[in-house]
């Protein structure tokens, strides 16, 4: 499994923990920045990761900012991206099972490292259930098509 990661300065320390964890599990990861705690703008990193995931160069993306809100809003502007902001493990599996989320977003100022790693594990091991949920994903894609002409 190939994972693309990105964060702003406020998510940088948690991103380092997530990267270490995924590497220990033998996953292929690519860090698209930022690479320090110097102030930066979360949409820049949301865009890099979201474009890579939408082109299917990676199986999933993980984005982290202070709250996870800004970086998920920005990622969701890229067609084909379904970024889910999760602060609990129920949401982490439900967003894969029902919403076929392809990016997990988290807030470093919201979740501790232990919970964040559980959320990552849960997200990456859950499977999209298709069926009635596919029809709803198709409707989301229809909304994208309506506004991306
Ligand atoms: C940065 O201070 C903070 O605004 C950002 O990380 C994020 O929380 C925005 O949604």
PDB file of C-alpha atoms and ligand atoms in Angstrom:
ATOM      1  CA  UNK A   1       0.000   0.000   0.000  1.00  0.00           C
ATOM      2  CA  UNK A   2       1.341   3.446  -0.991  1.00  0.00           C
ATOM      3  CA  UNK A   3       0.470   6.423   1.177  1.00  0.00           C
ATOM      4  CA  UNK A   4       0.969  10.132   0.420  1.00  0.00           C
ATOM      5  CA  UNK A   5       1.299  12.380   3.456  1.00  0.00           C
ATOM      6  CA  UNK A   6       1.155  16.123   3.941  1.00  0.00           C
ATOM      7  CA  UNK A   7       0.735  18.644   6.719  1.00  0.00           C
ATOM      8  CA  UNK A   8       1.170  22.277   7.581  1.00  0.00           C
ATOM      9  CA  UNK A   9       3.410  23.446  10.439  1.00  0.00           C
ATOM     10  CA  UNK A  10       0.666  22.731  13.009  1.00  0.00           C
ATOM     11  CA  UNK A  11       0.437  19.112  11.898  1.00  0.00           C
ATOM     12  CA  UNK A  12       4.134  18.506  11.308  1.00  0.00           C
ATOM     13  CA  UNK A  13       4.981  16.782  14.642  1.00  0.00           C
ATOM     14  CA  UNK A  14       2.035  14.369  14.387  1.00  0.00           C
ATOM     15  CA  UNK A  15       2.850  13.666  10.731  1.00  0.00           C
ATOM     16  CA  UNK A  16       6.354  12.596  11.803  1.00  0.00           C
ATOM     17  CA  UNK A  17       4.820  10.115  14.279  1.00  0.00           C
ATOM     18  CA  UNK A  18       2.452   8.753  11.618  1.00  0.00           C
ATOM     19  CA  UNK A  19       5.299   8.367   9.110  1.00  0.00           C
ATOM     20  CA  UNK A  20       7.458   6.503  11.641  1.00  0.00           C
ATOM     21  CA  UNK A  21       4.528   4.214  12.451  1.00  0.00           C
ATOM     22  CA  UNK A  22       3.739   3.440   8.800  1.00  0.00           C
ATOM     23  CA  UNK A  23       7.400   2.829   7.951  1.00  0.00           C
ATOM     24  CA  UNK A  24       7.694   0.401  10.870  1.00  0.00           C
ATOM     25  CA  UNK A  25       4.729  -1.467   9.350  1.00  0.00           C
ATOM     26  CA  UNK A  26       6.619  -1.677   6.051  1.00  0.00           C
ATOM     27  CA  UNK A  27       4.350   0.663   4.088  1.00  0.00           C
ATOM     28  CA  UNK A  28       5.601   2.746   1.172  1.00  0.00           C
ATOM     29  CA  UNK A  29       5.161   6.388   2.044  1.00  0.00           C
ATOM     30  CA  UNK A  30       5.950   9.711   0.444  1.00  0.00           C
ATOM     31  CA  UNK A  31       6.018  12.944   2.443  1.00  0.00           C
ATOM     32  CA  UNK A  32       4.924  15.947   0.374  1.00  0.00           C
ATOM     33  CA  UNK A  33       5.795  18.476   3.108  1.00  0.00           C
ATOM     34  CA  UNK A  34       5.876  20.673   4.982  1.00  0.00           C
ATOM     35  CA  UNK A  35       9.226  19.734   6.498  1.00  0.00           C
ATOM     36  CA  UNK A  36       9.460  21.982   9.564  1.00  0.00           C
ATOM     37  CA  UNK A  37       7.344  23.865  12.098  1.00  0.00           C
ATOM     38  CA  UNK A  38       7.887  27.155  10.265  1.00  0.00           C
ATOM     39  CA  UNK A  39       4.563  28.779   9.483  1.00  0.00           C
ATOM     40  CA  UNK A  40       3.085  27.818   6.107  1.00  0.00           C
ATOM     41  CA  UNK A  41      -0.290  27.522   4.362  1.00  0.00           C
ATOM     42  CA  UNK A  42      -2.202  24.235   4.606  1.00  0.00           C
ATOM     43  CA  UNK A  43      -3.868  24.492   1.137  1.00  0.00           C
ATOM     44  CA  UNK A  44      -0.443  24.108  -0.512  1.00  0.00           C
ATOM     45  CA  UNK A  45       0.061  20.659   1.035  1.00  0.00           C
ATOM     46  CA  UNK A  46      -3.571  19.630   0.667  1.00  0.00           C
ATOM     47  CA  UNK A  47      -3.249  20.301  -3.070  1.00  0.00           C
ATOM     48  CA  UNK A  48      -0.015  18.301  -3.507  1.00  0.00           C
ATOM     49  CA  UNK A  49      -1.398  15.211  -1.748  1.00  0.00           C
ATOM     50  CA  UNK A  50      -4.897  15.469  -3.225  1.00  0.00           C
ATOM     51  CA  UNK A  51      -3.531  15.688  -6.784  1.00  0.00           C
ATOM     52  CA  UNK A  52      -1.335  12.623  -6.247  1.00  0.00           C
ATOM     53  CA  UNK A  53      -4.247  10.626  -4.828  1.00  0.00           C
ATOM     54  CA  UNK A  54      -6.682  11.763  -7.533  1.00  0.00           C
ATOM     55  CA  UNK A  55      -4.169  10.657 -10.205  1.00  0.00           C
ATOM     56  CA  UNK A  56      -4.057   7.283  -8.379  1.00  0.00           C
ATOM     57  CA  UNK A  57      -0.301   7.523  -7.833  1.00  0.00           C
ATOM     58  CA  UNK A  58      -1.038   6.557  -4.199  1.00  0.00           C
ATOM     59  CA  UNK A  59      -3.689   4.336  -2.629  1.00  0.00           C
ATOM     60  CA  UNK A  60      -4.528   6.839   0.103  1.00  0.00           C
ATOM     61  CA  UNK A  61      -3.521  10.218   1.472  1.00  0.00           C
ATOM     62  CA  UNK A  62      -3.126  11.385   5.046  1.00  0.00           C
ATOM     63  CA  UNK A  63      -3.315  15.131   5.755  1.00  0.00           C
ATOM     64  CA  UNK A  64      -2.773  16.830   9.108  1.00  0.00           C
ATOM     65  CA  UNK A  65      -3.138  20.449  10.192  1.00  0.00           C
ATOM     66  CA  UNK A  66      -4.023  21.998  13.549  1.00  0.00           C
ATOM     67  CA  UNK A  67      -7.684  21.043  13.415  1.00  0.00           C
ATOM     68  CA  UNK A  68      -7.767  18.947  10.250  1.00  0.00           C
ATOM     69  CA  UNK A  69     -10.537  21.229   9.038  1.00  0.00           C
ATOM     70  CA  UNK A  70      -8.721  23.586   6.687  1.00  0.00           C
ATOM     71  CA  UNK A  71      -6.617  20.886   5.084  1.00  0.00           C
ATOM     72  CA  UNK A  72      -9.655  18.626   4.480  1.00  0.00           C
ATOM     73  CA  UNK A  73     -11.719  21.488   3.029  1.00  0.00           C
ATOM     74  CA  UNK A  74      -8.875  22.309   0.627  1.00  0.00           C
ATOM     75  CA  UNK A  75      -8.302  18.660  -0.401  1.00  0.00           C
ATOM     76  CA  UNK A  76     -11.998  18.203  -1.139  1.00  0.00           C
ATOM     77  CA  UNK A  77     -11.791  20.888  -3.858  1.00  0.00           C
ATOM     78  CA  UNK A  78      -9.782  18.478  -6.037  1.00  0.00           C
ATOM     79  CA  UNK A  79     -12.084  16.363  -8.237  1.00  0.00           C
ATOM     80  CA  UNK A  80     -12.189  12.730  -7.193  1.00  0.00           C
ATOM     81  CA  UNK A  81     -11.073  13.447  -3.641  1.00  0.00           C
ATOM     82  CA  UNK A  82     -13.165  12.385  -0.677  1.00  0.00           C
ATOM     83  CA  UNK A  83     -11.211  13.593   2.336  1.00  0.00           C
ATOM     84  CA  UNK A  84     -12.687  12.636   5.713  1.00  0.00           C
ATOM     85  CA  UNK A  85     -11.789  14.483   8.893  1.00  0.00           C
ATOM     86  CA  UNK A  86     -11.667  11.903  11.692  1.00  0.00           C
ATOM     87  CA  UNK A  87     -11.192  12.312  15.420  1.00  0.00           C
ATOM     88  CA  UNK A  88     -12.478   8.859  16.400  1.00  0.00           C
ATOM     89  CA  UNK A  89     -12.145   5.285  15.177  1.00  0.00           C
ATOM     90  CA  UNK A  90     -15.859   4.848  14.334  1.00  0.00           C
ATOM     91  CA  UNK A  91     -15.625   7.659  11.770  1.00  0.00           C
ATOM     92  CA  UNK A  92     -12.325   6.217  10.533  1.00  0.00           C
ATOM     93  CA  UNK A  93     -13.912   2.925   9.422  1.00  0.00           C
ATOM     94  CA  UNK A  94     -17.306   4.376   8.475  1.00  0.00           C
ATOM     95  CA  UNK A  95     -15.738   6.885   6.074  1.00  0.00           C
ATOM     96  CA  UNK A  96     -14.067   4.010   4.210  1.00  0.00           C
ATOM     97  CA  UNK A  97     -17.052   1.638   4.358  1.00  0.00           C
ATOM     98  CA  UNK A  98     -19.745   4.145   3.385  1.00  0.00           C
ATOM     99  CA  UNK A  99     -17.990   7.106   1.746  1.00  0.00           C
ATOM    100  CA  UNK A 100     -15.014   5.402   0.062  1.00  0.00           C
ATOM    101  CA  UNK A 101     -12.844   8.157   1.551  1.00  0.00           C
ATOM    102  CA  UNK A 102      -9.447   8.313  -0.136  1.00  0.00           C
ATOM    103  CA  UNK A 103      -7.831  10.835   2.206  1.00  0.00           C
ATOM    104  CA  UNK A 104      -7.796  10.747   6.001  1.00  0.00           C
ATOM    105  CA  UNK A 105      -7.510  14.172   7.638  1.00  0.00           C
ATOM    106  CA  UNK A 106      -6.695  14.696  11.312  1.00  0.00           C
ATOM    107  CA  UNK A 107      -6.059  17.619  13.635  1.00  0.00           C
ATOM    108  CA  UNK A 108      -2.895  17.538  15.716  1.00  0.00           C
ATOM    109  CA  UNK A 109      -4.511  19.966  18.197  1.00  0.00           C
ATOM    110  CA  UNK A 110      -7.513  17.628  18.500  1.00  0.00           C
ATOM    111  CA  UNK A 111      -6.187  14.062  18.783  1.00  0.00           C
ATOM    112  CA  UNK A 112      -3.272  12.624  20.750  1.00  0.00           C
ATOM    113  CA  UNK A 113      -0.645  10.452  19.075  1.00  0.00           C
ATOM    114  CA  UNK A 114      -2.093   7.161  20.400  1.00  0.00           C
ATOM    115  CA  UNK A 115      -5.587   7.873  19.092  1.00  0.00           C
ATOM    116  CA  UNK A 116      -4.222   9.212  15.805  1.00  0.00           C
ATOM    117  CA  UNK A 117      -2.320   5.964  15.146  1.00  0.00           C
ATOM    118  CA  UNK A 118      -5.437   3.908  15.958  1.00  0.00           C
ATOM    119  CA  UNK A 119      -7.410   6.087  13.533  1.00  0.00           C
ATOM    120  CA  UNK A 120      -4.765   5.531  10.835  1.00  0.00           C
ATOM    121  CA  UNK A 121      -4.835   1.736  11.374  1.00  0.00           C
ATOM    122  CA  UNK A 122      -8.632   1.646  11.315  1.00  0.00           C
ATOM    123  CA  UNK A 123      -8.883   3.796   8.188  1.00  0.00           C
ATOM    124  CA  UNK A 124      -6.307   1.770   6.245  1.00  0.00           C
ATOM    125  CA  UNK A 125      -7.780  -1.621   7.135  1.00  0.00           C
ATOM    126  CA  UNK A 126     -11.463  -0.831   6.490  1.00  0.00           C
ATOM    127  CA  UNK A 127     -13.012  -1.645   3.108  1.00  0.00           C
ATOM    128  CA  UNK A 128     -15.573   0.214   0.996  1.00  0.00           C
ATOM    129  CA  UNK A 129     -18.874  -1.683   1.096  1.00  0.00           C
ATOM    130  CA  UNK A 130     -20.121  -0.584  -2.342  1.00  0.00           C
ATOM    131  CA  UNK A 131     -23.739  -1.489  -3.125  1.00  0.00           C
ATOM    132  CA  UNK A 132     -26.127   1.290  -2.017  1.00  0.00           C
ATOM    133  CA  UNK A 133     -23.142   3.425  -1.005  1.00  0.00           C
ATOM    134  CA  UNK A 134     -21.793   3.431  -4.573  1.00  0.00           C
ATOM    135  CA  UNK A 135     -24.962   5.128  -5.786  1.00  0.00           C
ATOM    136  CA  UNK A 136     -24.334   7.939  -3.284  1.00  0.00           C
ATOM    137  CA  UNK A 137     -20.685   8.290  -4.290  1.00  0.00           C
ATOM    138  CA  UNK A 138     -21.873   8.550  -7.902  1.00  0.00           C
ATOM    139  CA  UNK A 139     -24.148  11.407  -6.835  1.00  0.00           C
ATOM    140  CA  UNK A 140     -21.186  13.197  -5.226  1.00  0.00           C
ATOM    141  CA  UNK A 141     -19.287  12.773  -8.503  1.00  0.00           C
ATOM    142  CA  UNK A 142     -22.331  14.206 -10.271  1.00  0.00           C
ATOM    143  CA  UNK A 143     -22.114  17.352  -8.121  1.00  0.00           C
ATOM    144  CA  UNK A 144     -18.419  17.686  -9.029  1.00  0.00           C
ATOM    145  CA  UNK A 145     -19.230  17.364 -12.720  1.00  0.00           C
ATOM    146  CA  UNK A 146     -21.966  20.013 -12.476  1.00  0.00           C
ATOM    147  CA  UNK A 147     -19.493  22.601 -11.149  1.00  0.00           C
ATOM    148  CA  UNK A 148     -16.270  21.549 -12.902  1.00  0.00           C
ATOM    149  CA  UNK A 149     -16.950  22.393 -16.539  1.00  0.00           C
TER     150      UNK A 149
HETATM  151  C1  LIG B   1      -2.702  26.985  11.678  1.00  0.00           C
HETATM  152  O1  LIG B   1      -2.568  27.864  12.749  1.00  0.00           O
HETATM  153  C2  LIG B   1      -4.129  26.444  11.653  1.00  0.00           C
HETATM  154  O2  LIG B   1      -5.015  27.451  11.304  1.00  0.00           O
HETATM  155  C3  LIG B   1      -4.224  25.292  10.677  1.00  0.00           C
HETATM  156  O3  LIG B   1      -3.313  24.302  11.002  1.00  0.00           O
HETATM  157  C4  LIG B   1      -5.563  24.581  10.640  1.00  0.00           C
HETATM  158  O4  LIG B   1      -5.989  24.244  11.907  1.00  0.00           O
HETATM  159  C5  LIG B   1      -6.614  25.197   9.822  1.00  0.00           C
HETATM  160  O5  LIG B   1      -7.702  24.636   9.600  1.00  0.00           O
END
